[in-house]
Amino acid sequence: MSHKFIDLTSSMQRTGFANSLIHTLLTFHLPFCKFHVNHFFCEMPPFFQLSCQDTRTNEIVMQVAAQIIIICAFFLTLISYVHIIFTIFKIRSSQGRQKAFSTCASHLTVVSVYYGTIMFMYLKPRSTYSPEIGKIMSILYTAVTPMLNPIIYSMRNKEVKDTIKIKLFSQSNHLNKILLANIQ
């Protein structure tokens, strides 16, 4: 394993641990007046709404940490895609370039949904926070985004495409027969 990879991985783990520790310690110092969390799992903004005390410090720390972590992760991803695109341009066959760009485009869609929902969730002011929107965004970046990759990549498989076409065609023929029988 390369030394760069180990350094990058360990720095990400340390950053995640430090971020979690800071937010946990700050949250433990809050007095809570309410006991019902209006959320699917423990996100910080819903916890802030349960506190009897001003949570401005927690919110500022969350905003700063989110900006640093999200922007760094986004730019690392962006830099890797720039390298990938330059590598794709070096492919001699147009068919190979098209296939590579197609793969990148589908993956970029998933990455855009992921970063878009996270940025929407964490990089906005408290005054615009809505529990319902927060729940939807959380589901998007924790459940929907991880499910998109296998779906997108399986749809690129010729056998899967052919099977879906056969199933859809047979269902449409079956529905046409039922409709025709009901008309007569």
Coordinates of N, CA and C in Angstrom, one line a residue:
M1 N 0.8 -1.2 0.0 CA 0.0 0.0 0.0 C 0.9 1.2 0.0
S2 N 0.5 2.2 -0.7 CA 1.3 3.4 -0.8 C 1.2 4.3 0.5
H3 N 2.3 5.0 0.8 CA 2.4 5.8 2.0 C 1.4 6.9 1.9
K4 N 1.1 7.5 0.7 CA 0.1 8.6 0.6 C -1.3 8.1 1.0
F5 N -1.6 6.9 0.5 CA -2.9 6.3 0.8 C -3.1 6.2 2.3
I6 N -2.1 5.6 3.0 CA -2.2 5.4 4.4 C -2.3 6.8 5.1
D7 N -1.5 7.8 4.7 CA -1.6 9.1 5.3 C -3.0 9.7 5.1
L8 N -3.5 9.6 3.9 CA -4.8 10.2 3.6 C -5.9 9.5 4.4
T9 N -5.9 8.2 4.5 CA -6.9 7.4 5.2 C -6.8 7.8 6.7
S10 N -5.6 7.8 7.2 CA -5.5 8.0 8.7 C -5.9 9.5 9.0
S11 N -5.6 10.4 8.1 CA -6.0 11.8 8.4 C -7.5 12.0 8.3
M12 N -8.1 11.2 7.4 CA -9.6 11.3 7.4 C -10.2 10.7 8.6
Q13 N -9.7 9.6 9.1 CA -10.2 9.0 10.3 C -10.0 9.9 11.5
R14 N -8.8 10.5 11.6 CA -8.6 11.4 12.8 C -9.5 12.6 12.7
T15 N -9.7 13.2 11.5 CA -10.6 14.3 11.3 C -12.1 13.9 11.7
G16 N -12.5 12.8 11.2 CA -13.9 12.3 11.6 C -14.0 12.1 13.1
F17 N -13.0 11.5 13.7 CA -13.1 11.3 15.2 C -13.1 12.6 15.9
A18 N -12.2 13.5 15.6 CA -12.1 14.9 16.2 C -13.4 15.6 16.1
N19 N -14.0 15.6 14.8 CA -15.2 16.3 14.6 C -16.4 15.7 15.5
S20 N -16.5 14.4 15.5 CA -17.5 13.8 16.3 C -17.3 14.1 17.8
L21 N -16.1 14.0 18.3 CA -15.8 14.3 19.7 C -16.1 15.7 20.1
I22 N -15.8 16.7 19.2 CA -16.1 18.1 19.5 C -17.6 18.2 19.6
H23 N -18.4 17.7 18.7 CA -19.8 17.9 18.7 C -20.5 17.1 19.8
T24 N -20.0 16.0 20.1 CA -20.5 15.2 21.3 C -20.3 15.9 22.6
L25 N -19.1 16.4 22.8 CA -18.8 17.2 24.0 C -19.7 18.4 24.2
L26 N -19.8 19.2 23.1 CA -20.6 20.4 23.1 C -22.1 20.0 23.3
T27 N -22.6 18.9 22.7 CA -24.0 18.5 22.9 C -24.3 18.1 24.3
F28 N -23.3 17.4 25.0 CA -23.5 16.9 26.3 C -23.6 18.1 27.3
H29 N -23.1 19.2 27.0 CA -23.2 20.4 27.8 C -24.5 21.1 27.7
L30 N -25.4 20.7 26.8 CA -26.6 21.4 26.6 C -27.7 20.9 27.6
P31 N -28.5 21.7 28.2 CA -29.6 21.2 28.9 C -30.8 21.0 28.0
F32 N -31.5 19.9 28.1 CA -32.6 19.6 27.2 C -34.0 19.8 27.9
C33 N -34.9 20.5 27.3 CA -36.2 20.7 27.9 C -37.3 19.7 27.3
K34 N -37.0 19.4 26.1 CA -37.9 18.5 25.4 C -37.3 17.2 25.2
F35 N -38.0 16.1 24.9 CA -37.4 14.8 24.8 C -37.8 14.0 23.6
H36 N -38.5 14.7 22.7 CA -38.9 14.0 21.4 C -38.1 14.5 20.3
V37 N -37.3 13.7 19.7 CA -36.5 14.1 18.6 C -37.3 13.9 17.3
N38 N -37.6 14.9 16.6 CA -38.4 14.8 15.4 C -37.5 14.5 14.2
H39 N -37.0 13.3 14.2 CA -36.1 12.9 13.1 C -35.9 11.4 13.1
F40 N -35.4 10.8 12.0 CA -35.2 9.4 11.9 C -34.0 8.9 12.7
F41 N -32.9 9.7 12.8 CA -31.8 9.4 13.6 C -31.1 10.6 14.1
C42 N -30.1 10.5 14.8 CA -29.5 11.7 15.6 C -28.7 12.6 14.7
E43 N -29.4 13.6 14.1 CA -28.7 14.7 13.4 C -28.6 15.8 14.5
M44 N -27.7 16.7 14.3 CA -27.5 17.8 15.3 C -28.6 18.8 15.3
P45 N -29.0 19.4 14.1 CA -30.1 20.4 14.1 C -31.3 20.0 14.9
P46 N -31.8 18.8 14.8 CA -33.0 18.5 15.6 C -32.7 18.5 17.1
F47 N -31.4 18.1 17.5 CA -31.1 18.1 18.9 C -31.0 19.6 19.4
F48 N -30.6 20.5 18.6 CA -30.5 21.9 19.0 C -31.9 22.4 19.3
Q49 N -32.9 21.9 18.6 CA -34.2 22.4 18.9 C -34.8 21.9 20.2
L50 N -34.2 20.9 20.8 CA -34.6 20.3 22.1 C -34.0 21.1 23.3
S51 N -33.0 21.9 23.0 CA -32.3 22.5 24.1 C -33.1 23.7 24.7
C52 N -32.9 23.9 26.0 CA -33.5 25.1 26.7 C -32.6 26.3 26.6
Q53 N -31.4 26.1 26.2 CA -30.3 27.1 26.2 C -30.0 27.5 24.7
D54 N -29.4 28.7 24.6 CA -29.0 29.1 23.3 C -27.9 28.2 22.7
T55 N -28.1 27.7 21.5 CA -27.2 26.7 20.9 C -26.4 27.4 19.8
R56 N -26.2 28.7 19.9 CA -25.5 29.4 18.8 C -24.1 28.9 18.7
T57 N -23.4 28.6 19.8 CA -22.0 28.1 19.8 C -21.9 26.8 19.1
N58 N -22.9 25.9 19.4 CA -22.9 24.6 18.7 C -23.2 24.7 17.2
E59 N -24.1 25.6 16.9 CA -24.4 25.8 15.5 C -23.2 26.4 14.7
I60 N -22.5 27.3 15.3 CA -21.3 27.9 14.7 C -20.2 26.9 14.5
V61 N -20.0 26.1 15.5 CA -19.0 25.0 15.4 C -19.4 24.0 14.3
M62 N -20.7 23.7 14.3 CA -21.2 22.7 13.2 C -21.0 23.3 11.8
Q63 N -21.4 24.6 11.7 CA -21.2 25.3 10.4 C -19.8 25.3 9.9
V64 N -18.9 25.7 10.8 CA -17.5 25.8 10.4 C -16.9 24.4 10.1
A65 N -17.2 23.4 11.0 CA -16.7 22.0 10.7 C -17.3 21.5 9.4
A66 N -18.6 21.7 9.2 CA -19.2 21.2 8.0 C -18.6 21.9 6.7
Q67 N -18.4 23.2 6.8 CA -17.8 23.9 5.7 C -16.4 23.3 5.4
I68 N -15.6 23.2 6.4 CA -14.2 22.7 6.2 C -14.3 21.2 5.6
I69 N -15.0 20.4 6.3 CA -15.0 18.9 5.9 C -15.7 18.8 4.5
I70 N -16.8 19.4 4.3 CA -17.6 19.2 3.0 C -16.8 19.8 1.9
I71 N -16.2 21.0 2.0 CA -15.5 21.6 0.9 C -14.2 20.8 0.6
C72 N -13.5 20.4 1.7 CA -12.3 19.6 1.4 C -12.6 18.3 0.7
A73 N -13.6 17.6 1.2 CA -14.0 16.3 0.5 C -14.5 16.6 -0.9
F74 N -15.2 17.7 -1.1 CA -15.7 18.0 -2.4 C -14.5 18.3 -3.4
F75 N -13.6 19.1 -2.9 CA -12.4 19.4 -3.8 C -11.5 18.2 -4.0
L76 N -11.4 17.3 -3.0 CA -10.6 16.1 -3.3 C -11.3 15.2 -4.4
T77 N -12.6 15.1 -4.3 CA -13.4 14.4 -5.3 C -13.2 15.1 -6.7
L78 N -13.3 16.4 -6.7 CA -13.2 17.1 -7.9 C -11.9 17.0 -8.6
I79 N -10.8 17.0 -7.7 CA -9.4 16.9 -8.3 C -9.3 15.5 -8.9
S80 N -9.8 14.5 -8.2 CA -9.7 13.1 -8.7 C -10.5 13.0 -10.1
Y81 N -11.6 13.7 -10.2 CA -12.3 13.6 -11.5 C -11.6 14.4 -12.6
V82 N -10.9 15.4 -12.2 CA -10.1 16.1 -13.2 C -9.0 15.2 -13.8
H83 N -8.4 14.5 -12.9 CA -7.4 13.5 -13.3 C -8.0 12.4 -14.2
I84 N -9.1 12.0 -13.8 CA -9.8 10.9 -14.6 C -10.2 11.4 -16.0
I85 N -10.7 12.7 -16.0 CA -11.0 13.2 -17.3 C -9.8 13.4 -18.2
F86 N -8.7 13.9 -17.7 CA -7.5 14.0 -18.5 C -7.0 12.6 -18.9
T87 N -7.1 11.6 -18.1 CA -6.8 10.2 -18.5 C -7.7 9.7 -19.6
I88 N -9.0 10.0 -19.5 CA -9.9 9.6 -20.6 C -9.6 10.3 -21.9
F89 N -9.2 11.5 -21.9 CA -8.8 12.2 -23.1 C -7.6 11.5 -23.8
K90 N -6.8 10.8 -23.0 CA -5.6 10.1 -23.6 C -6.0 8.8 -24.3
I91 N -7.3 8.3 -24.1 CA -7.7 7.1 -24.7 C -7.8 7.3 -26.2
R92 N -7.3 6.4 -27.0 CA -7.2 6.7 -28.5 C -8.5 6.4 -29.2
S93 N -9.3 5.4 -28.8 CA -10.5 5.1 -29.5 C -11.6 5.9 -29.0
S94 N -12.5 6.4 -29.9 CA -13.6 7.2 -29.5 C -14.6 6.4 -28.8
Q95 N -14.7 5.1 -29.1 CA -15.7 4.2 -28.4 C -15.2 4.0 -27.0
G96 N -13.9 3.9 -26.7 CA -13.4 3.7 -25.4 C -13.6 5.0 -24.6
R97 N -13.4 6.2 -25.2 CA -13.6 7.5 -24.5 C -15.1 7.6 -24.2
Q98 N -16.0 7.2 -25.1 CA -17.4 7.4 -24.9 C -17.9 6.5 -23.7
K99 N -17.4 5.3 -23.7 CA -17.7 4.3 -22.6 C -17.2 4.9 -21.3
A100 N -16.0 5.4 -21.2 CA -15.4 5.9 -20.0 C -16.2 7.2 -19.5
F101 N -16.5 8.1 -20.5 CA -17.3 9.3 -20.1 C -18.7 8.9 -19.6
S102 N -19.3 7.9 -20.2 CA -20.6 7.4 -19.8 C -20.5 6.9 -18.3
T103 N -19.5 6.1 -18.0 CA -19.3 5.6 -16.7 C -19.1 6.8 -15.7
C104 N -18.3 7.7 -16.1 CA -18.0 8.9 -15.2 C -19.3 9.7 -15.0
A105 N -20.1 9.9 -16.1 CA -21.3 10.7 -16.0 C -22.3 10.1 -15.0
S106 N -22.4 8.8 -15.0 CA -23.4 8.2 -14.1 C -22.9 8.3 -12.7
H107 N -21.6 8.2 -12.5 CA -21.0 8.3 -11.2 C -21.1 9.7 -10.7
L108 N -20.8 10.7 -11.6 CA -20.9 12.1 -11.2 C -22.3 12.5 -10.8
T109 N -23.3 11.8 -11.4 CA -24.7 12.1 -11.0 C -24.9 11.7 -9.5
V110 N -24.4 10.5 -9.1 CA -24.5 10.1 -7.8 C -23.8 11.0 -6.8
V111 N -22.6 11.3 -7.2 CA -21.7 12.2 -6.4 C -22.4 13.6 -6.2
S112 N -23.0 14.1 -7.3 CA -23.7 15.4 -7.2 C -24.9 15.3 -6.3
V113 N -25.7 14.2 -6.3 CA -26.8 14.1 -5.4 C -26.3 14.0 -4.0
Y114 N -25.3 13.3 -3.7 CA -24.7 13.1 -2.4 C -24.2 14.5 -1.9
Y115 N -23.3 15.1 -2.6 CA -22.8 16.4 -2.1 C -23.9 17.5 -2.1
G116 N -24.8 17.5 -3.0 CA -25.9 18.5 -3.0 C -26.7 18.4 -1.8
T117 N -27.1 17.2 -1.4 CA -28.0 17.0 -0.3 C -27.2 17.4 1.0
I118 N -26.0 17.0 1.1 CA -25.2 17.3 2.3 C -25.0 18.8 2.5
M119 N -24.7 19.4 1.3 CA -24.5 20.9 1.4 C -25.8 21.6 1.8
F120 N -26.9 21.1 1.2 CA -28.2 21.7 1.5 C -28.5 21.5 3.0
M121 N -28.1 20.3 3.5 CA -28.5 20.0 4.9 C -27.6 20.8 5.9
Y122 N -26.3 20.9 5.7 CA -25.4 21.4 6.7 C -24.9 22.8 6.4
L123 N -25.0 23.3 5.2 CA -24.5 24.7 5.0 C -25.5 25.7 4.8
K124 N -26.5 25.7 5.6 CA -27.6 26.7 5.5 C -27.9 27.2 6.9
P125 N -28.4 28.4 7.0 CA -28.6 29.0 8.3 C -29.7 28.3 9.1
R126 N -29.7 28.5 10.4 CA -30.7 27.8 11.3 C -32.1 28.3 11.0
S127 N -32.2 29.5 10.6 CA -33.6 30.1 10.4 C -34.3 29.4 9.2
T128 N -33.6 28.7 8.4 CA -34.2 28.0 7.2 C -34.4 26.6 7.5
Y129 N -34.0 26.1 8.7 CA -34.1 24.6 9.0 C -35.6 24.2 9.1
S130 N -35.9 23.1 8.5 CA -37.3 22.5 8.6 C -37.1 21.1 8.9
P131 N -37.7 20.5 10.0 CA -37.5 19.1 10.3 C -37.9 18.2 9.2
E132 N -39.0 18.5 8.5 CA -39.5 17.7 7.4 C -38.5 17.6 6.2
I133 N -38.0 18.8 5.8 CA -37.0 18.8 4.8 C -35.7 18.1 5.2
G134 N -35.3 18.3 6.5 CA -34.1 17.7 7.1 C -34.3 16.1 7.0
K135 N -35.5 15.6 7.3 CA -35.7 14.2 7.2 C -35.5 13.7 5.7
I136 N -36.0 14.4 4.8 CA -35.9 14.0 3.4 C -34.5 14.1 2.9
M137 N -33.8 15.1 3.3 CA -32.4 15.2 2.9 C -31.5 14.1 3.5
S138 N -31.8 13.8 4.7 CA -31.0 12.7 5.4 C -31.3 11.4 4.7
I139 N -32.5 11.1 4.4 CA -32.8 9.9 3.6 C -32.1 9.9 2.3
L140 N -32.1 11.0 1.6 CA -31.4 11.1 0.3 C -29.9 10.7 0.4
Y141 N -29.2 11.4 1.4 CA -27.8 11.1 1.4 C -27.3 9.9 2.2
T142 N -28.2 9.3 3.0 CA -27.9 8.1 3.7 C -28.4 6.8 3.1
A143 N -29.5 6.9 2.4 CA -30.1 5.7 1.8 C -30.2 5.7 0.3
V144 N -30.7 6.7 -0.3 CA -30.9 6.8 -1.7 C -29.6 6.8 -2.5
T145 N -28.7 7.7 -2.1 CA -27.4 7.8 -2.8 C -26.7 6.5 -2.8
P146 N -26.5 5.7 -1.7 CA -25.8 4.5 -1.8 C -26.5 3.4 -2.7
M147 N -27.8 3.5 -2.8 CA -28.5 2.6 -3.7 C -28.4 2.9 -5.1
L148 N -28.1 4.2 -5.5 CA -28.1 4.6 -6.9 C -26.9 3.9 -7.6
N149 N -25.8 3.8 -7.0 CA -24.6 3.3 -7.7 C -24.9 1.8 -8.3
P150 N -25.3 0.9 -7.4 CA -25.6 -0.4 -8.0 C -26.7 -0.4 -9.1
I151 N -27.7 0.4 -8.9 CA -28.8 0.5 -9.9 C -28.2 1.0 -11.2
I152 N -27.4 2.1 -11.1 CA -26.9 2.7 -12.4 C -25.9 1.7 -13.0
Y153 N -25.1 1.1 -12.3 CA -24.1 0.2 -12.9 C -24.7 -1.1 -13.4
S154 N -25.8 -1.5 -12.8 CA -26.5 -2.7 -13.3 C -27.2 -2.4 -14.6
M155 N -27.7 -1.1 -14.7 CA -28.4 -0.7 -15.9 C -27.5 -0.6 -17.1
R156 N -26.2 -0.6 -16.8 CA -25.2 -0.5 -17.9 C -24.8 -1.9 -18.4
N157 N -25.3 -2.9 -17.7 CA -25.0 -4.3 -18.1 C -26.0 -4.7 -19.2
K158 N -25.5 -5.2 -20.3 CA -26.3 -5.6 -21.4 C -27.4 -6.7 -21.0
E159 N -27.0 -7.7 -20.3 CA -27.9 -8.7 -19.8 C -29.0 -8.2 -19.0
V160 N -28.7 -7.3 -18.1 CA -29.8 -6.6 -17.3 C -30.7 -5.8 -18.1
K161 N -30.2 -5.0 -19.1 CA -31.0 -4.2 -20.0 C -31.9 -5.1 -20.8
D162 N -31.4 -6.2 -21.3 CA -32.2 -7.1 -22.1 C -33.3 -7.8 -21.3
T163 N -33.0 -8.2 -20.1 CA -34.0 -8.8 -19.2 C -35.1 -7.8 -18.9
I164 N -34.8 -6.5 -18.6 CA -35.8 -5.5 -18.3 C -36.6 -5.2 -19.5
K165 N -36.0 -5.2 -20.7 CA -36.8 -5.0 -21.9 C -37.8 -6.1 -22.1
I166 N -37.3 -7.3 -21.9 CA -38.2 -8.5 -22.1 C -39.4 -8.5 -21.1
K167 N -39.1 -8.2 -19.8 CA -40.1 -8.1 -18.8 C -41.1 -7.0 -19.1
L168 N -40.6 -5.8 -19.5 CA -41.5 -4.7 -19.8 C -42.4 -5.0 -21.0
F169 N -41.7 -5.6 -22.1 CA -42.4 -5.9 -23.3 C -43.5 -7.0 -23.0
S170 N -43.2 -8.0 -22.2 CA -44.2 -9.1 -22.0 C -45.3 -8.5 -21.1
Q171 N -45.0 -7.6 -20.2 CA -46.1 -7.0 -19.4 C -47.0 -6.1 -20.2
S172 N -46.4 -5.3 -21.1 CA -47.2 -4.5 -22.0 C -48.1 -5.3 -22.9
N173 N -47.5 -6.4 -23.4 CA -48.4 -7.3 -24.3 C -49.5 -7.9 -23.4
H174 N -49.2 -8.3 -22.2 CA -50.3 -8.9 -21.3 C -51.3 -7.8 -21.1
L175 N -50.9 -6.6 -20.8 CA -51.9 -5.5 -20.5 C -52.7 -5.2 -21.8
N176 N -52.1 -5.2 -22.9 CA -52.8 -5.0 -24.2 C -53.9 -6.1 -24.4
K177 N -53.6 -7.3 -24.1 CA -54.5 -8.4 -24.3 C -55.7 -8.2 -23.3
I178 N -55.4 -7.8 -22.1 CA -56.5 -7.6 -21.1 C -57.4 -6.4 -21.6
L179 N -56.8 -5.3 -22.0 CA -57.6 -4.2 -22.5 C -58.4 -4.5 -23.7
L180 N -57.8 -5.3 -24.7 CA -58.6 -5.7 -25.8 C -59.8 -6.6 -25.4
A181 N -59.6 -7.5 -24.5 CA -60.6 -8.4 -24.0 C -61.7 -7.6 -23.4
N182 N -61.4 -6.6 -22.6 CA -62.4 -5.8 -22.0 C -63.2 -4.9 -22.9
I183 N -62.5 -4.5 -24.0 CA -63.2 -3.6 -25.0 C -64.2 -4.5 -25.8
Q184 N -63.9 -5.7 -26.1 CA -64.8 -6.5 -26.9 C -65.9 -7.1 -26.0

